Amino acid sequence: MEARTGAGRFIVLEGGDGAGKTTQVALLSAWLEAIGLPHVSTREPGGTPVGEAIRTVVLGRADLDMPAQTELLLILAARAAFVRDVVRPALEAGKVVIADRFSLSTLAYQGYGRGLPLHQVRAGIDIATGGLSPDLYLLLDLPSGEGAERQRRDGAEADRIEAAGADFREAVRNGYLALAESEPRVEVVSARGTPEEVHARLRDHLLTRFPETFLAEGPIDRGRSG
Ligand code: Z5A
């Protein structure tokens, strides 16, 4: 299908470990491809060479004893490059950006999970993003034990943050739900059911919120309404 242009939107999938974000980013990407909408799909921390290097330290080095402040600042350092080199250029080119995690993760994990004061986390996020925020967060919600069970089935080794344990996971989930209550650009979506069922829910939210961008036959939005 011929590519449509001018529909820049920044959409972020969020949720606890194992909620299905990676799976859903791939399904959304395939759908956007099918309807001919230019897009970029990416993940955080990562998405740039410096971001991937930071990711190996923050997640890959389970042996490192890292203060929560160090973890926060490393993640935000990666975000500054991600915003400058991936998100802004794609939006300026009129593309849809589908990201696996962004600032809501930082509030949930470093704020609610690690216990850093939320006002400090927000101030850091502001420096890293220059105030850029997504058009919509789609929060995949799953009881934390079920996410852990999905990951166990995968057989993957826990990364440094996953190794923080069950209480940490529960604090992160509750943090996400508290944030969703106060932030209007967060939609909570059940992550239960088959991947296709979850995908249909996500698509419905996008079509309802932004029909001018996501309806295959709809008129094309030539600017960002933010
Ligand atoms: N982090 C942070 O602390 N602060 C920040 O600001 C940011 C990040 C940005 C990134 O890890 C880590 O960084 C994360 C938070 C921290 N850490 N922890 N812990 P990540 O993004 O690489 O990975 P993750 O999100 O923690 O976990 P994951 O395993 O990649 O989960 P997922 O992407 O949500 O799920 P998935 O890979 O799509 O699916 C997991 C398994 O479930 C897999 O076997 C699937 O086939 C299966 N699956 C998927 N969907 C379904 C359904 N619907 N039913 C059944 N099974 C399913």
CSV table of N, CA and C in Angstrom, one decimal, residues 38 45 55 115 223:
chain,number,residue,atom,x,y,z
A,38,PRO,N,3.5,5.6,7.8
A,38,PRO,CA,4.9,5.6,8.1
A,38,PRO,C,5.1,5.6,9.6
A,45,PRO,N,15.1,1.4,27.9
A,45,PRO,CA,16.2,2.2,27.5
A,45,PRO,C,16.8,1.6,26.3
A,55,ARG,N,21.9,0.7,28.4
A,55,ARG,CA,21.1,-0.4,28.7
A,55,ARG,C,21.9,-1.6,29.2
A,115,GLY,N,11.3,4.2,45.1
A,115,GLY,CA,11.0,5.1,46.2
A,115,GLY,C,11.6,6.5,46.1
A,223,GLY,N,-0.7,18.1,10.9
A,223,GLY,CA,0.2,18.6,11.9
A,223,GLY,C,0.0,17.9,13.2
